[in-house]
Short mmCIF file of C-alpha atoms in Angstrom, two decimals:
data_model
loop_
_atom_site.label_atom_id
_atom_site.label_comp_id
_atom_site.label_asym_id
_atom_site.label_seq_id
_atom_site.Cartn_x
_atom_site.Cartn_y
_atom_site.Cartn_z
CA MET O 319 139.44 65.16 41.00
CA THR O 320 141.14 68.20 39.63
CA GLN O 321 143.19 68.14 36.53
CA ARG O 322 146.89 67.98 36.96
CA ALA O 323 148.84 71.03 36.00
CA MET O 324 151.10 70.74 33.05
CA GLN O 325 154.67 70.29 34.05
CA GLU O 326 157.13 72.96 33.20
CA ALA O 327 159.16 70.95 30.75
CA THR O 328 156.08 70.01 28.80
CA PHE O 329 154.96 73.60 28.80
CA LEU O 330 158.35 74.71 27.54
CA ILE O 331 158.44 72.10 24.78
CA LEU O 332 155.02 73.12 23.55
CA THR O 333 156.05 76.76 23.80
CA ALA O 334 159.16 76.05 21.77
CA LEU O 335 156.94 74.64 19.05
CA ALA O 336 154.40 77.44 19.23
CA ALA O 337 156.31 79.72 16.88
CA GLY O 338 156.87 77.06 14.27
CA SER O 339 158.17 73.59 13.65
CA GLN O 340 161.42 72.58 15.27
CA HIS O 341 163.68 69.58 15.21
CA GLY O 342 164.86 67.87 18.38
CA TYR O 343 168.03 69.79 18.95
CA GLY O 344 166.24 73.01 18.08
CA ILE O 345 163.69 72.29 20.78
CA ILE O 346 166.43 71.71 23.31
CA THR O 347 168.14 74.98 22.53
CA ASP O 348 164.86 76.83 22.40
CA VAL O 349 163.75 75.49 25.76
CA LYS O 350 167.06 76.54 27.20
CA GLU O 351 166.59 80.04 25.85
CA ILE O 352 162.95 80.36 26.88
CA SER O 353 163.75 79.27 30.40
CA GLY O 354 166.68 81.61 30.71
CA ASP O 355 169.19 78.78 30.68
CA ARG O 356 167.47 77.18 33.63
CA VAL O 357 166.00 74.11 31.93
CA ARG O 358 168.27 71.97 29.83
CA LEU O 359 166.48 69.03 28.38
CA ARG O 360 168.33 65.83 27.85
CA ALA O 361 167.80 63.88 24.70
CA GLY O 362 166.12 61.06 26.54
CA THR O 363 163.82 63.42 28.36
CA LEU O 364 162.95 65.16 25.16
CA TYR O 365 162.10 62.03 23.25
CA THR O 366 160.13 60.62 26.11
CA ALA O 367 158.08 63.79 26.08
CA LEU O 368 157.80 63.95 22.31
CA ASP O 369 156.66 60.37 22.21
CA ARG O 370 153.93 61.09 24.72
CA LEU O 371 152.89 64.35 23.14
CA ARG O 372 152.62 62.69 19.75
CA ALA O 373 150.59 59.85 21.18
CA ASP O 374 148.21 62.36 22.70
CA GLY O 375 147.90 64.29 19.49
CA LEU O 376 149.36 67.50 20.84
CA ILE O 377 152.25 67.55 18.39
CA ALA O 378 152.84 65.95 15.02
CA VAL O 379 155.73 65.37 12.68
CA ASP O 380 155.92 68.24 10.26
CA ARG O 381 158.66 67.04 7.95
CA GLU O 382 161.93 65.19 7.82
CA GLU O 383 165.30 66.17 6.51
CA VAL O 384 168.66 64.52 6.27
CA VAL O 385 171.46 66.81 7.34
CA GLU O 386 175.02 65.50 7.32
CA ASN O 387 173.70 61.98 7.02
CA ARG O 388 171.56 62.39 10.08
CA LEU O 389 167.84 62.36 10.19
CA ARG O 390 166.15 65.48 11.40
CA ARG O 391 162.50 65.28 12.17
CA TYR O 392 160.62 68.50 12.61
CA TYR O 393 157.70 68.66 14.98
CA ARG O 394 154.83 71.10 15.08
CA LEU O 395 151.95 71.82 17.39
CA THR O 396 148.59 70.41 16.45
CA PRO O 397 145.43 72.46 17.01
CA ASP O 398 144.82 70.47 20.18
CA GLY O 399 148.34 71.23 21.33
CA SER O 400 147.86 74.93 20.65
CA ASP O 401 144.61 74.96 22.58
CA LEU O 402 146.10 73.18 25.53
CA LEU O 403 149.09 75.49 25.58
CA ALA O 404 146.81 78.52 25.50
CA VAL O 405 144.75 77.17 28.38
CA GLU O 406 147.83 76.41 30.40
CA ALA O 407 149.33 79.83 29.70
CA ALA O 408 146.12 81.46 30.91
CA ARG O 409 146.16 79.39 34.03
CA LEU O 410 149.74 80.29 34.79
CA ARG O 411 149.06 83.94 34.08
CA ALA O 412 146.11 83.96 36.44
CA ASN O 413 148.19 82.40 39.16
CA ALA O 414 151.06 84.76 38.54
CA ASP O 415 148.71 87.76 38.68
CA ALA O 416 147.16 86.60 41.89
CA ALA O 417 150.39 86.59 43.82
CA PRO O 418 151.30 90.29 43.57
CA ARG O 419 147.65 91.23 44.01
CA ARG O 420 147.54 89.37 47.27
CA LEU O 421 150.84 90.79 48.32
CA ASN O 422 149.55 94.31 47.78
CA LEU O 423 146.37 93.59 49.68
CA ALA O 424 148.38 92.40 52.59
CA GLY O 425 150.59 95.44 52.35
CA GLY O 426 153.46 93.10 52.07
CA THR O 427 156.79 94.26 50.93
CA THR O 428 159.45 91.94 49.85
CA MET K 307 188.02 60.01 15.46
CA SER K 308 186.60 61.16 18.74
CA GLU K 309 183.30 61.75 17.07
CA ALA K 310 183.23 58.22 15.76
CA SER K 311 183.96 56.76 19.16
CA LEU K 312 181.33 58.95 20.74
CA GLU K 313 178.81 57.86 18.16
CA ARG K 314 179.65 54.23 18.81
CA ALA K 315 179.14 54.77 22.51
CA TYR K 316 175.79 56.39 21.92
CA ARG K 317 174.75 53.59 19.61
CA ARG K 318 175.57 51.09 22.30
CA MET K 319 173.43 53.03 24.69
CA LEU K 320 170.60 53.26 22.24
CA ALA K 321 170.61 49.48 22.11
CA TRP K 322 168.81 49.63 25.44
CA TYR K 323 165.74 50.97 23.78
CA PRO K 324 163.11 48.72 22.27
CA ARG K 325 163.69 47.88 18.66
CA GLY K 326 160.61 49.74 17.61
CA PHE K 327 161.85 52.91 19.21
CA GLN K 328 165.31 52.43 17.76
CA ALA K 329 163.89 52.00 14.30
CA GLU K 330 161.56 54.94 14.65
CA GLN K 331 163.62 57.47 16.52
CA GLY K 332 167.06 56.02 17.09
CA ASP K 333 168.82 57.87 14.27
CA GLU K 334 167.05 61.07 15.10
CA MET K 335 167.96 60.83 18.76
CA LEU K 336 171.52 59.98 17.87
CA GLY K 337 171.67 63.17 15.87
CA VAL K 338 170.48 65.15 18.87
CA LEU K 339 172.96 63.44 21.15
CA MET K 340 175.81 64.17 18.79
CA ALA K 341 174.68 67.74 18.30
CA SER K 342 174.54 68.18 22.05
CA ALA K 343 178.05 66.85 22.56
CA ARG K 344 180.86 69.17 23.45
CA GLU K 345 183.70 69.86 21.11
CA GLY K 346 186.15 67.01 21.31
CA GLN K 347 183.97 64.90 23.51
CA ARG K 348 184.88 61.26 23.18
CA ARG K 349 182.46 59.53 25.41
CA PRO K 350 179.12 60.19 27.00
CA THR K 351 179.35 62.13 30.20
CA ARG K 352 177.17 62.46 33.19
CA SER K 353 177.94 66.06 33.90
CA GLY K 354 175.55 68.92 33.60
CA PRO K 355 172.53 70.13 35.44
CA PRO K 356 169.53 67.95 35.85
CA ASP K 357 166.62 68.37 33.58
CA PRO K 358 163.10 68.65 34.88
CA GLY K 359 162.20 65.60 36.74
CA HIS K 360 158.61 65.12 35.94
CA LEU K 361 156.78 65.68 32.73
CA SER K 362 153.08 65.48 32.58
CA TYR K 363 150.04 67.31 31.42
CA PRO K 364 146.38 67.00 32.13
CA SER K 365 145.62 64.30 29.65
CA THR K 366 147.93 61.90 31.42
CA PRO K 367 146.95 61.88 35.05
CA GLY K 368 149.85 59.75 36.04
CA GLY K 369 152.15 61.87 34.03
CA ILE K 370 155.19 60.83 32.19
CA ARG K 371 158.40 61.01 33.95
CA ALA K 372 161.62 62.47 32.86
CA PRO K 373 164.50 60.12 33.11
CA SER K 374 166.67 62.45 35.04
CA VAL K 375 165.66 61.47 38.51
CA ALA K 376 166.31 57.83 38.45
CA GLN K 377 165.14 55.86 41.34
CA THR K 378 163.58 52.60 42.26
CA HIS K 379 166.57 50.45 42.88
CA PRO K 380 169.36 50.28 45.31
CA ASP K 381 171.92 49.32 42.78
CA THR K 382 173.89 52.48 42.90
CA GLY K 383 177.26 51.24 42.03
CA GLY K 384 178.23 51.70 45.60
CA PRO K 385 179.34 49.08 48.00
CA GLY K 386 176.79 46.44 48.54
CA GLY K 387 174.80 47.24 45.42
CA HIS K 388 174.34 44.85 42.58
CA ALA K 389 176.90 46.59 40.47
CA ASP K 390 179.35 46.37 43.28
CA HIS K 391 178.56 42.74 43.69
CA ASP K 392 179.18 42.20 40.00
CA ARG K 393 182.41 44.09 40.14
CA ARG K 394 183.63 42.02 42.99
CA ARG K 395 182.80 38.89 41.12
CA ALA K 396 184.65 40.21 38.14
CA GLY K 397 187.61 41.29 40.22
CA GLN K 398 187.07 44.95 39.44
CA ARG K 399 187.80 47.59 41.97
CA ARG K 400 185.96 50.37 40.29
CA PRO K 401 183.00 50.45 38.00
CA ALA K 402 183.70 50.66 34.34
CA GLY K 403 182.93 53.60 32.16
CA GLY K 404 184.13 56.26 34.50
CA GLN K 405 181.55 55.62 37.11
CA ARG K 406 182.91 56.29 40.47
CA GLY K 407 182.53 53.95 43.31
CA GLY K 408 181.29 55.01 46.65
CA GLY K 409 178.21 54.35 48.59
CA HIS K 410 176.45 57.54 47.67
CA HIS K 411 176.99 57.57 44.01
CA ARG K 412 173.46 57.38 42.87
CA GLY K 413 173.96 57.59 39.18
CA ASP K 414 171.52 59.87 37.52
CA VAL K 415 171.51 58.00 34.30
CA ARG K 416 170.75 60.07 31.31
CA ALA K 417 171.36 60.29 27.66
CA ASP K 418 174.83 61.48 28.07
CA SER K 419 175.72 59.65 31.16
CA GLY K 420 178.63 57.47 30.83
CA GLY K 421 179.78 54.03 30.23
CA HIS K 422 178.63 51.56 32.74
CA ALA K 423 175.50 53.52 33.43
CA GLY K 424 174.68 52.96 29.85
CA ARG K 425 171.05 53.86 29.63
CA PRO K 426 170.54 56.23 26.77
CA GLY K 427 168.69 59.36 27.32
CA GLY K 428 168.55 58.85 31.00
CA LEU K 429 165.95 56.22 30.81
CA PRO K 430 163.58 56.01 33.65
CA ALA K 431 165.13 53.55 35.96
CA HIS K 432 162.14 51.31 36.01
CA ARG K 433 162.42 50.96 32.27
CA ALA K 434 165.89 49.61 32.44
CA GLY K 435 165.56 45.94 32.86
CA ARG K 436 168.46 43.62 32.94
CA ARG K 437 167.43 41.64 29.97
CA GLY K 438 168.98 42.31 26.68
CA ARG K 439 172.54 43.07 26.01
CA GLY K 440 174.72 45.67 27.53
CA PRO K 441 175.94 46.24 31.02
CA ARG K 442 173.71 46.01 33.94
CA ALA K 443 171.77 49.13 34.33
CA VAL K 444 172.67 51.39 37.14
CA ARG K 445 169.68 52.80 38.81
CA ALA K 446 169.68 55.73 41.07
CA GLY K 447 169.85 59.45 41.32
CA ARG K 448 172.47 62.09 41.23
CA ARG K 449 174.85 62.19 44.09
CA GLY K 450 173.76 64.66 46.66
CA GLN K 451 170.52 65.33 44.92
CA PRO K 452 167.44 64.61 46.95
CA THR K 453 165.54 62.03 45.06
CA GLY K 454 163.19 60.90 47.72
CA ASN K 455 159.96 61.53 45.94
CA ASP K 456 157.92 58.50 46.65
CA GLU K 457 154.84 59.78 44.93
CA ARG K 458 156.75 60.41 41.77
CA GLY K 459 158.07 56.91 41.75
CA ARG K 460 154.66 55.49 42.29
CA ALA K 461 153.18 57.67 39.60
CA GLU K 462 155.81 56.40 37.26
CA ILE K 463 155.06 52.84 38.04
CA ARG K 464 151.36 53.49 37.74
CA GLY K 465 152.02 54.97 34.34
CA ALA K 466 153.87 51.85 33.35
CA ASP K 467 151.03 49.74 34.64
CA ARG K 468 148.61 51.59 32.49
CA GLY K 469 150.62 50.65 29.51
CA HIS K 470 152.09 54.05 28.79
CA ALA K 471 154.59 53.33 26.14
CA LEU K 472 157.57 55.22 27.36
CA PRO K 473 160.50 54.71 25.10
CA GLY K 474 163.05 52.69 26.88
CA PRO K 475 164.29 49.22 27.33
CA ARG K 476 162.10 46.50 28.55
CA ALA K 477 161.74 46.43 32.23
CA GLY K 478 162.71 43.44 34.20
CA PRO K 479 160.79 42.55 37.26
CA ARG K 480 163.51 43.77 39.56
CA ALA K 481 163.63 47.14 37.92
CA VAL K 482 160.35 48.30 39.39
CA ARG K 483 161.34 47.56 42.91
CA PRO K 484 161.56 50.67 44.97
CA GLY K 485 164.93 51.75 46.08
CA PRO K 486 166.06 52.35 49.60
CA ALA K 487 165.30 55.40 51.59
CA GLY K 488 166.86 58.47 50.11
CA LEU K 489 166.82 57.11 46.60
CA GLY K 490 163.26 57.92 45.90
CA GLY K 491 161.99 54.52 46.65
CA VAL K 492 159.66 53.42 49.33
CA ARG K 493 161.14 54.09 52.69
CA ARG K 494 161.48 51.05 54.78
CA PRO K 495 162.07 50.93 58.47
CA ALA K 496 165.59 51.41 59.58
CA ALA K 497 167.60 48.36 60.26
CA GLY K 498 166.52 46.72 63.41
CA PRO K 499 165.25 43.40 64.49
CA GLY K 500 163.73 41.71 61.57
CA HIS K 501 164.86 44.26 59.03
CA VAL K 502 168.12 42.87 57.88
CA HIS K 503 168.51 42.22 54.24
CA ARG K 504 171.58 40.60 52.96
CA ALA K 505 172.70 39.39 49.62
CA ARG K 506 171.88 35.80 49.11
CA GLY K 507 174.96 33.78 49.40
CA GLY K 508 177.10 36.84 49.91
CA PRO K 509 179.27 37.75 52.82
CA ALA K 510 177.70 39.08 55.95
CA GLY K 511 178.41 42.69 55.08
CA ALA K 512 177.18 42.56 51.53
CA ASP K 513 173.78 44.08 51.96
CA ARG K 514 172.25 44.29 48.61
CA HIS K 515 169.66 46.69 49.77
CA SER K 516 171.60 48.67 52.31
CA LEU K 517 168.52 49.67 54.20
CA GLY K 518 170.25 51.13 57.16
CA PRO K 519 173.26 50.60 59.27
CA ARG K 520 175.14 47.70 57.95
CA PRO K 521 174.74 44.84 60.32
CA ASP K 522 177.87 43.35 61.64
CA ALA K 523 177.62 39.90 62.97
CA GLY K 524 177.90 39.76 66.71
CA VAL K 525 177.31 43.44 67.32
CA PRO K 526 174.31 44.04 69.52
CA ASP K 527 171.49 45.86 67.84
CA ARG K 528 169.12 48.33 69.43
CA SER K 529 167.36 45.67 71.33
CA GLY K 530 170.61 44.79 72.99
CA ARG K 531 170.59 41.34 71.58
CA PRO K 532 173.47 40.21 69.48
CA HIS K 533 172.81 40.69 65.85
CA VAL K 534 171.66 37.51 64.28
CA ARG K 535 172.33 37.13 60.63
CA HIS K 536 169.16 36.66 58.74
CA ARG K 537 166.58 36.92 61.31
CA LEU K 538 164.12 36.17 58.59
CA GLY K 539 166.51 33.38 58.25
CA ALA K 540 166.38 30.03 56.66
CA ALA K 541 162.93 29.41 57.96
CA GLY K 542 161.50 32.75 57.01
CA ARG K 543 162.79 33.16 53.53
CA SER K 544 161.44 31.42 50.56
#
């Protein structure tokens, strides 16, 4: 059985953390920016994903802060998370490269 | 003032989560919810675009599921659903918390969805049991949004069966039941002989599961025979 592809939201969350640690709201805004305002994570979605990613060792808590009496927890990619993101990025790139190549072979114009 | 009331509303919604999750991430999530709120917002809303419906990656074959595409239960807040049944019992005409009535209002319940929907963060519908405090959960998807992804629903349930600890309230046994056709649940045959489901003890038109054309007593069905209420009937139902 083939491995399942990483879903876009997961990919975007990991990508948001690739440049450095982020807190929850920062991840949401970063995902929105990375996706060109196409993907807007909800808090529940985000924490469901973070919970799973933490359990699988792909992200970890980097530090905690209290800002305006609210807890902010910063997350970072683990080495495993970085590796998985790199693999997934390569897979997506290969797929993305294949499409125009095939289109050119077929002489297709769009 | 408005911020305080919004925070109270979010705290009520967070009460749906397991205590462990509340203790671990409740305050943090509340901060995100408040930071995501609009200026002057007083209560959670259900507006906004959907978020990705399905989160997974290779290490979790079943995937984890985003809460945005709720499914699995016919209780949509519309006529005939459980919420509607409850409202009728309570003498309400409309659902509380700004939820609109109407048969097609499949509430996509998310973090910032409102009032009666009440599941914080758009909990996966199957996670929203009816135990615990708070209003009955409203399960379903966004109005007009195709939610009929049976495989996704099954994957979600499989994930739950494997013990994936999704944050969310405890699931009651009814919460994992698939919803009717069009809600992402398992599609059942259209109403016909032998496929009439009706609320126990309710009036003839109060189909809890609304699996097709609402049967009206005495109206012939496709077979030409007069519709018989509860063909499964007293003898066939446990």
